[in-house]
Coordinates of C-alpha atoms in Angstrom, one line a residue:
M1128 CA -20.8 67.5 -43.5
I1129 CA -20.7 71.1 -43.1
D1130 CA -23.4 71.3 -46.4
Y1131 CA -25.6 68.5 -44.2
P1132 CA -25.1 68.2 -40.4
R1133 CA -27.6 65.4 -40.4
G1134 CA -28.0 63.3 -43.2
I1135 CA -24.4 62.7 -43.7
P1136 CA -24.6 61.0 -40.4
V1137 CA -28.0 59.2 -40.9
L1138 CA -26.1 58.2 -44.3
I1139 CA -23.0 56.8 -42.7
F1140 CA -25.4 54.9 -40.1
I1141 CA -27.1 53.0 -42.9
L1142 CA -24.1 51.9 -44.4
V1143 CA -22.8 50.5 -42.4
T1144 CA -25.9 48.6 -41.1
G1145 CA -26.2 47.2 -44.3
I1146 CA -22.6 46.4 -45.2
T1147 CA -23.4 44.5 -41.7
V1148 CA -26.5 42.9 -42.2
L1149 CA -25.0 41.5 -45.2
S1150 CA -22.4 40.0 -43.5
V1151 CA -24.4 38.3 -40.7
F1152 CA -26.1 37.0 -44.3
A1153 CA -23.2 35.6 -45.1
I1154 CA -22.3 34.0 -42.1
E1155 CA -25.0 32.2 -41.2
R1156 CA -25.6 30.8 -44.2
G1157 CA -21.9 29.9 -44.1
E1158 CA -22.4 28.2 -40.6
K1159 CA -25.4 26.3 -41.9
Q1160 CA -23.6 24.8 -44.7
R1161 CA -21.3 23.9 -41.7
D1162 CA -23.5 22.4 -40.0
A1163 CA -25.4 20.5 -42.6
A1164 CA -21.9 19.0 -43.1
D1165 CA -20.9 18.0 -39.7
V1166 CA -24.4 16.2 -39.3
A1167 CA -24.4 14.4 -42.5
R1168 CA -20.0 13.1 -41.2
K1169 CA -21.8 12.8 -37.9
A1170 CA -24.5 10.3 -39.1
Q1171 CA -22.7 8.5 -41.2
A1172 CA -20.6 7.6 -38.3
M1173 CA -23.7 6.2 -36.6
T1174 CA -24.8 4.5 -39.6
S1175 CA -21.4 2.6 -39.6
A1176 CA -21.4 2.1 -35.9
I1177 CA -24.4 0.4 -35.6
E1178 CA -23.6 -1.6 -38.5
R1179 CA -20.6 -2.8 -37.1
R1180 CA -22.0 -3.8 -34.1
A1181 CA -25.0 -5.3 -36.0
Y1182 CA -22.3 -7.1 -37.9
T1183 CA -20.2 -8.1 -35.0
S1184 CA -23.3 -9.9 -33.3
S1185 CA -24.0 -11.9 -36.4
A1186 CA -21.3 -12.8 -36.0
Y1187 CA -20.8 -14.3 -33.1
L1188 CA -24.0 -15.6 -33.9
R1189 CA -23.5 -17.6 -36.9
A1190 CA -19.7 -19.2 -34.5
G1191 CA -22.7 -21.0 -32.1
A1192 CA -24.5 -21.8 -35.1
A1193 CA -22.1 -24.0 -36.9
L1194 CA -20.6 -24.8 -33.3
L1195 CA -23.6 -26.0 -32.0
S1196 CA -25.5 -28.1 -35.3
T1197 CA -23.0 -30.4 -34.8
Q1198 CA -23.3 -31.3 -30.9
D1199 CA -26.3 -33.2 -30.5
D1200 CA -26.7 -32.6 -27.1
V1201 CA -26.6 -28.6 -26.3
T1202 CA -25.4 -29.2 -22.4
P1203 CA -25.5 -26.2 -20.2
E1204 CA -21.9 -26.3 -19.4
L1205 CA -21.2 -26.5 -23.4
F1206 CA -23.5 -23.3 -24.4
R1207 CA -21.8 -21.3 -21.5
R1208 CA -18.5 -22.1 -22.3
F1209 CA -18.9 -21.2 -25.5
V1210 CA -20.4 -17.7 -24.5
S1211 CA -17.5 -17.2 -22.1
E1212 CA -14.8 -17.8 -24.7
L1213 CA -16.0 -15.5 -26.7
R1214 CA -14.7 -12.5 -24.5
L1215 CA -17.7 -10.3 -25.6
D1216 CA -15.5 -6.7 -25.3
A1217 CA -16.9 -3.5 -25.9
N1218 CA -18.5 -3.7 -29.4
Y1219 CA -21.0 -6.7 -27.9
R1220 CA -22.3 -3.5 -25.4
G1221 CA -25.8 -2.8 -25.6
A1222 CA -27.0 -6.3 -25.8
E1223 CA -27.9 -9.0 -23.2
G1224 CA -26.4 -11.5 -24.3
I1225 CA -26.7 -14.8 -26.5
G1226 CA -29.5 -17.2 -25.4
W1227 CA -30.3 -20.7 -27.0
A1228 CA -33.9 -21.8 -28.0
P1229 CA -34.1 -25.8 -29.1
V1230 CA -37.4 -26.4 -31.1
V1231 CA -39.9 -28.7 -29.5
E1232 CA -42.9 -30.3 -30.8
A1233 CA -46.4 -30.2 -28.1
E1234 CA -45.0 -33.9 -27.0
E1235 CA -41.7 -33.2 -26.1
L1236 CA -43.4 -30.2 -23.7
A1237 CA -42.7 -32.0 -20.7
E1238 CA -38.7 -33.5 -21.1
F1239 CA -38.3 -30.0 -21.8
E1240 CA -40.0 -28.8 -18.7
A1241 CA -38.1 -30.5 -16.3
R1242 CA -34.8 -29.9 -18.5
L1243 CA -35.4 -26.4 -18.2
G1244 CA -35.9 -27.1 -14.7
M1245 CA -32.9 -28.6 -13.4
S1246 CA -30.5 -26.8 -11.2
R1247 CA -33.7 -24.2 -10.4
V1248 CA -35.0 -23.9 -6.4
E1249 CA -38.2 -23.8 -8.1
E1250 CA -40.1 -26.0 -11.1
Q1251 CA -40.2 -23.7 -14.7
S1252 CA -42.7 -23.9 -17.3
V1253 CA -43.0 -22.7 -20.9
S1254 CA -45.0 -19.5 -21.3
P1255 CA -47.4 -18.8 -22.7
S1256 CA -48.9 -22.5 -22.0
I1257 CA -50.5 -25.1 -24.3
E1258 CA -53.4 -24.7 -22.2
E1259 CA -53.9 -20.5 -22.6
Q1260 CA -52.6 -21.1 -26.7
P1261 CA -52.7 -24.4 -27.7
R1262 CA -49.6 -25.1 -30.8
D1263 CA -47.7 -27.5 -32.0
T1264 CA -44.1 -26.8 -32.7
L1265 CA -42.2 -24.3 -30.1
T1266 CA -39.8 -22.6 -29.9
P1267 CA -39.0 -21.6 -25.6
I1268 CA -36.0 -20.3 -24.3
L1269 CA -33.3 -22.5 -22.6
Y1270 CA -30.4 -21.0 -21.9
L1271 CA -29.8 -17.0 -21.6
Q1272 CA -25.7 -16.0 -20.7
P1273 CA -24.7 -14.2 -19.3
D1274 CA -27.0 -15.8 -16.5
T1275 CA -28.7 -12.8 -14.2
V1276 CA -31.8 -11.5 -12.8
R1277 CA -33.1 -9.5 -15.5
N1278 CA -32.2 -12.9 -18.1
R1279 CA -33.7 -15.8 -15.8
R1280 CA -37.0 -13.6 -17.0
A1281 CA -36.7 -14.9 -20.1
L1282 CA -35.9 -18.7 -19.3
G1283 CA -39.0 -20.8 -20.5
Y1284 CA -40.6 -18.0 -22.4
D1285 CA -42.0 -19.5 -26.2
M1286 CA -40.5 -16.8 -28.4
Y1287 CA -42.8 -18.9 -31.6
S1288 CA -46.0 -17.9 -29.9
E1289 CA -45.7 -13.8 -30.4
P1290 CA -45.9 -13.0 -34.2
V1291 CA -43.1 -10.6 -34.7
R1292 CA -40.8 -13.1 -33.3
R1293 CA -42.4 -16.0 -35.2
A1294 CA -42.2 -13.9 -38.5
A1295 CA -38.3 -13.3 -37.7
M1296 CA -37.3 -16.6 -37.0
D1297 CA -39.4 -17.5 -39.7
L1298 CA -37.2 -15.2 -42.4
A1299 CA -34.3 -16.2 -40.6
A1300 CA -34.7 -20.3 -40.8
A1301 CA -35.5 -19.7 -44.9
N1302 CA -32.9 -17.5 -45.4
D1303 CA -30.1 -19.4 -43.2
R1304 CA -28.4 -16.3 -41.5
P1305 CA -28.7 -14.0 -38.9
T1306 CA -31.9 -11.8 -39.0
A1307 CA -33.3 -9.3 -37.0
S1308 CA -36.8 -8.5 -35.6
G1309 CA -39.2 -5.4 -35.8
P1310 CA -39.8 -4.2 -31.8
I1311 CA -40.9 -6.1 -29.2
V1312 CA -40.5 -5.5 -25.5
L1313 CA -38.1 -8.0 -24.4
V1314 CA -39.5 -10.3 -21.9
Q1315 CA -36.4 -9.4 -19.6
E1316 CA -38.1 -5.9 -19.4
G1317 CA -40.8 -7.5 -16.9
G1318 CA -43.5 -4.8 -16.6
G1319 CA -41.5 -2.1 -18.6
D1320 CA -42.5 -0.7 -22.2
A1321 CA -38.6 -0.6 -23.3
A1322 CA -38.9 -0.9 -26.8
G1323 CA -36.1 -3.9 -28.2
F1324 CA -35.4 -6.6 -30.7
L1325 CA -33.5 -9.7 -31.5
I1326 CA -31.0 -11.3 -33.9
Y1327 CA -31.7 -14.5 -34.7
M1328 CA -29.6 -17.4 -36.3
P1329 CA -30.9 -20.7 -37.2
V1330 CA -29.6 -23.7 -35.9
F1331 CA -29.9 -26.8 -38.2
E1332 CA -29.1 -30.3 -37.6
G1333 CA -25.9 -31.6 -39.2
L1334 CA -24.5 -30.5 -42.7
S1335 CA -26.8 -32.3 -45.1
S1336 CA -29.5 -31.4 -47.5
S1337 CA -31.9 -32.5 -46.0
R1338 CA -31.1 -30.9 -42.3
E1339 CA -33.6 -30.5 -39.8
L1340 CA -34.2 -27.2 -37.7
K1341 CA -32.7 -27.7 -34.0
G1342 CA -33.5 -24.0 -33.2
F1343 CA -32.0 -20.7 -32.9
I1344 CA -29.2 -19.0 -31.2
Y1345 CA -30.1 -15.8 -30.7
S1346 CA -28.6 -12.1 -29.1
P1347 CA -32.0 -9.9 -27.4
F1348 CA -30.7 -6.0 -27.6
N1349 CA -32.6 -3.6 -26.1
A1350 CA -33.2 -0.5 -28.2
A1351 CA -32.2 2.5 -26.4
Q1352 CA -28.8 1.1 -25.2
F1353 CA -27.9 -0.3 -28.4
L1354 CA -28.2 2.9 -29.6
R1355 CA -26.1 4.7 -26.7
S1356 CA -23.7 2.1 -27.5
A1357 CA -23.5 3.1 -31.0
S1358 CA -23.5 7.2 -29.7
D1359 CA -20.6 6.3 -27.4
L1360 CA -18.3 4.2 -29.9
V1361 CA -17.9 7.8 -32.2
S1362 CA -18.1 10.0 -28.8
Y1363 CA -21.6 11.7 -30.1
E1364 CA -22.9 11.3 -26.9
A1365 CA -24.8 14.7 -26.8
I1366 CA -25.9 14.7 -30.5
G1367 CA -29.7 13.9 -30.9
S1368 CA -30.5 10.1 -32.7
R1369 CA -33.4 8.1 -33.3
L1370 CA -33.6 4.8 -34.4
L1371 CA -37.0 3.8 -36.3
D1372 CA -37.8 0.4 -38.0
G1373 CA -38.0 0.9 -41.4
E1374 CA -40.2 -2.0 -42.6
A1375 CA -43.1 -1.2 -40.6
T1376 CA -45.7 0.6 -42.6
S1377 CA -45.7 4.0 -40.5
Q1378 CA -42.2 3.8 -39.3
T1379 CA -42.1 3.2 -35.3
S1380 CA -40.0 4.9 -33.3
M1381 CA -37.8 2.0 -31.5
A1382 CA -35.5 4.3 -29.4
Q1383 CA -33.9 7.6 -29.1
T1384 CA -31.4 9.6 -27.3
E1385 CA -31.2 11.8 -24.3
A1386 CA -30.6 15.0 -26.4
W1387 CA -33.1 14.5 -28.8
V1388 CA -35.4 17.4 -29.7
D1389 CA -38.7 17.8 -31.5
G1390 CA -38.8 19.8 -34.5
R1391 CA -35.2 20.3 -35.3
S1392 CA -33.5 19.2 -38.8
T1393 CA -33.1 16.0 -38.9
V1394 CA -30.6 14.2 -41.3
T1395 CA -32.1 10.2 -42.2
R1396 CA -29.8 7.4 -42.9
E1397 CA -31.1 4.0 -43.8
V1398 CA -29.0 1.3 -41.8
N1399 CA -29.0 -2.6 -42.4
L1400 CA -29.0 -4.7 -39.1
A1401 CA -28.9 -7.9 -39.7
N1402 CA -31.2 -8.8 -42.7
R1403 CA -33.7 -6.2 -41.8
R1404 CA -33.9 -2.5 -43.0
M1405 CA -33.9 0.3 -40.0
V1406 CA -33.8 3.9 -39.8
L1407 CA -31.4 6.4 -38.3
E1408 CA -32.6 9.8 -38.3
V1409 CA -29.5 12.3 -36.7
Q1410 CA -30.4 15.6 -35.4
S1411 CA -28.6 19.1 -36.0
A1412 CA -26.8 20.5 -32.8
R1413 CA -27.5 23.8 -33.2
E1414 CA -30.1 26.0 -31.8
D1415 CA -32.7 28.4 -34.0
G1416 CA -31.7 32.4 -33.3
L1417 CA -28.1 33.6 -34.6
S1418 CA -24.9 32.0 -33.7
S1419 CA -22.5 33.8 -31.9
M1420 CA -20.1 34.9 -34.7
S1421 CA -23.1 36.7 -36.0
M1422 CA -24.2 38.0 -33.0
I1423 CA -20.7 39.8 -32.7
T1424 CA -20.4 40.7 -35.9
L1425 CA -24.0 42.5 -35.6
L1426 CA -23.0 44.0 -32.6
F1427 CA -20.0 45.4 -33.7
G1428 CA -21.7 46.4 -36.6
L1429 CA -24.0 48.4 -34.6
A1430 CA -21.2 49.7 -32.5
V1431 CA -19.2 51.1 -35.2
A1432 CA -22.2 52.7 -37.2
S1433 CA -22.6 54.4 -33.5
L1434 CA -19.9 56.8 -33.7
L1435 CA -21.9 59.7 -31.6
M1436 CA -21.8 57.3 -28.3
L1437 CA -17.1 56.8 -28.7
V1438 CA -16.5 59.7 -26.3
S1439 CA -19.1 58.7 -23.6
R1440 CA -18.4 55.3 -24.0
L1441 CA -14.8 56.1 -23.7
L1442 CA -15.0 58.7 -20.4
T1443 CA -17.3 56.3 -18.9
Q1444 CA -14.5 53.4 -19.3
Q1445 CA -11.9 56.1 -17.9
S1446 CA -14.6 56.6 -15.1
L1447 CA -14.5 52.7 -14.6
E1448 CA -10.6 52.1 -14.8
D1449 CA -10.6 54.9 -12.2
R1450 CA -12.8 52.8 -9.7
R1451 CA -11.1 50.0 -10.2
A1452 CA -7.4 51.8 -9.1
I1453 CA -9.4 52.7 -5.9
S1454 CA -10.8 49.0 -5.1
W1455 CA -7.3 47.9 -5.9
F1456 CA -6.3 50.2 -3.7
E1457 CA -8.4 49.7 -0.7
E1458 CA -7.8 45.9 -0.9
Q1459 CA -4.4 46.1 -0.9
N1460 CA -4.5 48.7 1.8
S1461 CA -6.9 45.9 3.7
I1462 CA -4.3 43.3 3.0
R1463 CA -1.3 44.9 4.9
N1464 CA -3.6 45.1 7.8
S1465 CA -4.4 42.1 8.2
L1466 CA -1.1 40.4 7.6
T1467 CA 0.7 43.3 10.1
R1468 CA -2.3 41.8 12.7
E1469 CA -1.3 38.3 12.0
L1470 CA 2.6 39.0 12.1
N1471 CA 1.5 41.2 15.8
H1472 CA 0.0 37.6 16.7
R1473 CA 2.5 35.2 15.5
V1474 CA 5.4 37.5 16.6
K1475 CA 3.9 37.4 20.3
N1476 CA 3.1 33.8 20.7
T1477 CA 6.6 33.5 19.6
L1478 CA 8.6 35.8 22.1
A1479 CA 6.1 33.8 24.4
N1480 CA 7.7 31.0 24.0
V1481 CA 11.5 32.2 23.7
L1482 CA 10.5 34.0 27.5
S1483 CA 9.2 30.1 28.5
I1484 CA 12.4 28.7 27.9
V1485 CA 14.7 31.3 29.2
S1486 CA 12.4 31.4 32.2
L1487 CA 12.9 27.4 32.6
T1488 CA 16.7 27.6 31.7
R1489 CA 17.8 29.9 34.3
R1490 CA 16.2 28.6 37.1
R1491 CA 17.2 24.5 35.8
S1492 CA 21.0 26.1 35.1
E1493 CA 24.0 25.5 37.8
N1494 CA 26.0 28.0 35.7
L1495 CA 26.2 30.7 33.2
D1496 CA 28.0 28.0 30.5
E1497 CA 25.2 26.0 31.3
F1498 CA 22.1 28.5 30.7
A1499 CA 24.0 30.2 27.6
E1500 CA 24.3 26.3 25.6
G1501 CA 20.9 25.1 27.0
L1502 CA 19.3 28.6 25.9
D1503 CA 21.6 28.0 22.2
G1504 CA 20.1 24.6 21.4
R1505 CA 16.5 25.5 21.9
I1506 CA 16.1 28.8 20.4
R1507 CA 18.2 26.8 17.1
A1508 CA 15.1 24.5 17.3
L1509 CA 12.9 27.2 17.5
S1510 CA 14.5 28.2 14.5
A1511 CA 14.8 25.5 12.7
T1512 CA 11.1 25.0 12.8
H1513 CA 10.5 28.6 11.5
D1514 CA 12.8 28.2 8.5
L1515 CA 9.6 25.7 7.5
L1516 CA 7.0 27.1 7.8
T1517 CA 8.5 29.9 6.5
Q1518 CA 9.2 27.9 3.2
S1519 CA 5.4 26.8 3.3
E1520 CA 4.7 30.4 4.1
W1521 CA 3.2 29.7 6.9
G1522 CA 0.5 27.0 6.3
T1523 CA 0.9 23.5 6.8
T1524 CA 4.0 21.6 7.2
P1525 CA 4.2 17.9 7.1
I1526 CA 5.1 16.0 10.7
R1527 CA 7.6 14.4 8.8
S1528 CA 9.5 17.6 7.7
V1529 CA 9.7 18.8 11.5
I1530 CA 10.9 16.0 12.9
E1531 CA 13.4 15.5 10.0
V1532 CA 14.7 18.8 10.5
E1533 CA 15.2 18.1 14.6
L1534 CA 17.3 15.1 13.6
A1535 CA 19.1 16.1 11.4
P1536 CA 22.4 16.7 13.5
Y1537 CA 22.2 12.6 13.9
A1538 CA 21.3 10.9 11.0
R1539 CA 24.7 11.5 9.2
D1540 CA 26.0 9.2 12.0
A1541 CA 26.3 5.4 11.2
D1542 CA 27.0 4.9 15.0
H1543 CA 23.3 5.5 15.3
R1544 CA 20.1 4.1 13.6
L1545 CA 17.4 6.2 13.5
E1546 CA 13.4 5.3 11.7
L1547 CA 10.7 7.6 10.9
D1548 CA 7.5 6.0 9.6
G1549 CA 4.5 7.4 9.3
P1550 CA 1.6 9.0 6.8
H1551 CA 1.1 12.2 5.7
T1552 CA 0.4 14.5 8.0
E1553 CA 0.0 18.4 8.0
L1554 CA 0.2 20.6 11.5
A1555 CA -0.8 23.8 11.7
P1556 CA 2.2 26.6 12.5
N1557 CA 1.9 26.8 16.3
D1558 CA 1.6 22.9 16.6
A1559 CA 4.8 22.2 14.2
L1560 CA 6.9 24.9 16.5
S1561 CA 5.5 23.1 19.4
L1562 CA 6.6 19.6 18.1
G1563 CA 9.5 20.2 17.0
L1564 CA 11.0 22.1 20.8
A1565 CA 9.6 18.4 22.1
I1566 CA 11.9 16.6 19.5
H1567 CA 14.7 18.8 19.9
E1568 CA 14.7 18.0 23.9
L1569 CA 14.1 13.8 23.3
A1570 CA 17.0 14.2 20.9
T1571 CA 19.0 16.5 22.9
N1572 CA 18.6 13.8 26.1
A1573 CA 18.8 11.0 24.5
A1574 CA 22.2 12.1 22.7
K1575 CA 23.5 13.1 26.7
F1576 CA 22.4 9.8 28.5
G1577 CA 19.9 8.0 26.3
S1578 CA 20.0 6.0 23.1
L1579 CA 22.6 8.5 21.3
S1580 CA 25.0 8.2 23.7
V1581 CA 26.7 5.3 22.4
S1582 CA 27.4 3.3 19.5
G1583 CA 24.5 1.1 18.6
G1584 CA 21.7 2.9 19.8
S1585 CA 18.5 3.3 18.1
V1586 CA 15.7 5.5 17.9
A1587 CA 12.6 5.3 16.4
V1588 CA 9.8 8.0 15.6
R1589 CA 6.2 6.2 14.6
W1590 CA 3.1 8.2 14.6
S1591 CA -0.4 8.0 13.2
Q1592 CA -3.5 9.9 13.4
V1593 CA -5.8 8.9 15.7
N1594 CA -9.0 10.5 14.1
D1595 CA -9.6 13.5 11.6
T1596 CA -8.2 16.6 14.7
L1597 CA -6.0 14.4 16.2
A1598 CA -2.5 12.7 15.1
K1599 CA -0.2 10.6 18.3
V1600 CA 3.5 11.0 18.2
E1601 CA 6.0 8.5 19.3
W1602 CA 9.5 8.5 21.1
I1603 CA 11.3 5.3 21.7
E1604 CA 14.9 4.5 22.1
S1605 CA 16.4 1.3 22.5
G1606 CA 19.7 0.1 23.0
G1607 CA 20.9 2.5 24.9
P1608 CA 22.2 2.9 28.4
P1609 CA 19.3 1.3 31.2
V1610 CA 17.9 3.7 32.0
S1611 CA 16.2 4.9 35.4
R1612 CA 14.4 7.7 36.7
P1613 CA 15.7 11.2 37.7
Q1614 CA 16.0 12.3 41.2
R1615 CA 14.7 15.5 39.7
R1616 CA 12.9 17.3 37.1
G1617 CA 15.1 18.3 34.3
F1618 CA 14.5 21.3 32.7
G1619 CA 13.4 18.9 29.6
T1620 CA 11.4 17.2 31.4
D1621 CA 9.0 20.1 32.4
L1622 CA 9.2 21.7 28.9
I1623 CA 7.7 18.5 27.5
E1624 CA 5.1 18.2 29.9
K1625 CA 4.5 21.6 30.7
I1626 CA 4.8 23.9 27.6
V1627 CA 4.4 21.2 25.2
A1628 CA 1.5 19.5 26.7
H1629 CA -0.1 23.1 27.1
E1630 CA 0.6 24.2 24.2
L1631 CA -0.6 21.1 21.9
R1632 CA -3.6 21.7 24.5
H1633 CA -3.3 17.8 25.4
P1634 CA -1.7 15.6 28.1
V1635 CA 2.2 13.9 27.2
E1636 CA 3.5 10.7 28.2
L1637 CA 7.0 10.3 29.2
E1638 CA 8.3 7.0 30.6
F1639 CA 11.5 6.5 31.8
R1640 CA 11.8 2.0 31.0
P1641 CA 15.0 0.6 31.8
E1642 CA 15.8 -0.7 28.2
G1643 CA 15.2 3.0 26.3
V1644 CA 12.9 6.6 27.3
R1645 CA 9.5 6.2 25.9
C1646 CA 7.4 9.4 25.4
T1647 CA 3.7 9.6 23.6
L1648 CA 2.4 13.4 22.4
L1649 CA -1.2 13.3 21.0
V1650 CA -0.6 16.7 18.1
P1651 CA -3.9 18.4 17.0
V1652 CA -4.6 17.9 13.5
R1653 CA -6.5 21.6 12.3
E1654 CA -8.1 22.0 9.6
P1655 CA -6.2 25.1 7.2
S1656 CA -9.8 27.7 7.7
E1657 CA -8.7 27.5 11.3
F1658 CA -5.3 29.2 10.9
E1659 CA -4.9 30.7 7.9
L1660 CA -5.0 34.3 6.3
R1661 CA -8.9 33.8 4.2
R1662 CA -9.5 37.1 1.8
K1663 CA -12.1 38.4 0.2
G1664 CA -12.5 39.8 -3.4
P1665 CA -11.7 43.5 -4.1
G1666 CA -12.8 46.0 -1.2
G1667 CA -13.3 43.0 0.9
R1668 CA -11.1 42.5 4.4
G1669 CA -8.8 40.2 5.1
H1670 CA -8.6 37.9 8.8

């Protein structure tokens, strides 16, 4: 390298680049072989699925032909019961249903049209009419199940009047087996032009050698739905595939999936679809260009060949790491500041509640013991609700949890009955504190003077959601001593009707009924975004 300071680096670059190109070539060759095998496997699976669907349809039609050949008259009830008892499953998806088209002579047309119009609001007629297209023999559709608006469009249509259908019907009658038609547009399509096909099975009168053709039982198919159902059956709906009529002079495309892209390589398979040769084309899902593995190999080879850029790359990487570290520290500092502000706000709210409780308790207490006892109970109520909020990381808290915490001292008492009922509703932290304080005061009053002060008393707490932003909580006492309105307002009444109502921003209804105290509170239901700490990405600010 001392003698050739420029030649050796160039030689190394050329050598590594050559090895990289050979590796990419080998990878691409393997990818193409693997893709070809995968497409061939998918094509075979779809071919089997299509033939299986055609075989299933043919089996149903054979069963129908065997039944109808023994019947003197094919009534609507008989045909409807036959189709319903088939219990068509997912293997019959893609078909419009099963129909019956009897052979009718021209002189029998009036009688057929009268039968066709039975149970119909409007008169039904055969189309095309004999006047439009004179003919001696017709095969109009009499029944088509399921009886949908779409299928009713086909009733009365003479399939024997159309050349493609007629050719398939003649072939089916000659071979006495299910036979598919060439591409046609189903009458059910109305004014649409979606391609389809039909599978016919002849029905002969009796079982003797000189039997007479009675009609055709058949299934109409929308080609696109049939192909899509076959793709769903093998879970290959994302691949491009196309179904063509293989017996036409120039192969005609009957249907193709949405994933079909013109110009891609395909694998072709012949399909025997009810005695008619069809062609299935399945496309490769591989797009033109290098595969991801080849791109990675090429980029890696060029990176190795560019050794001279290594030092600058390491320095740049170190600089980026330093910048990320600085951004992370800035983000943590912003979050810490936001948490401090949030903590100050919540502590101030809690202290304000405590000061209000102390002030009202002092004014309503006649001695120090009464003051200490009342203050202790209310501070404990706040503490219990605080514990709930801490467990939820000061997020939302269910109403049921708040009520259960405050009524826990009475829940294990066999002399009393507590009933809690209501949907799962989450409350914001401050609203949960106010509700907990109100429930504590109501429970304390009930334990001293109300239904929880005697054996057999009960308390029912029911809540419901009035709308998306408001919940109603009802406290109902029963089974206690008779209640009369107190002569003077106690602290509990003031706390509930003033402090709690103020904090919840809704009036509180407190009723002293003879059968027991009733209290109705309206509690806001807020979205978490209204009170939770929100954060942005690195370097952002918390709120």
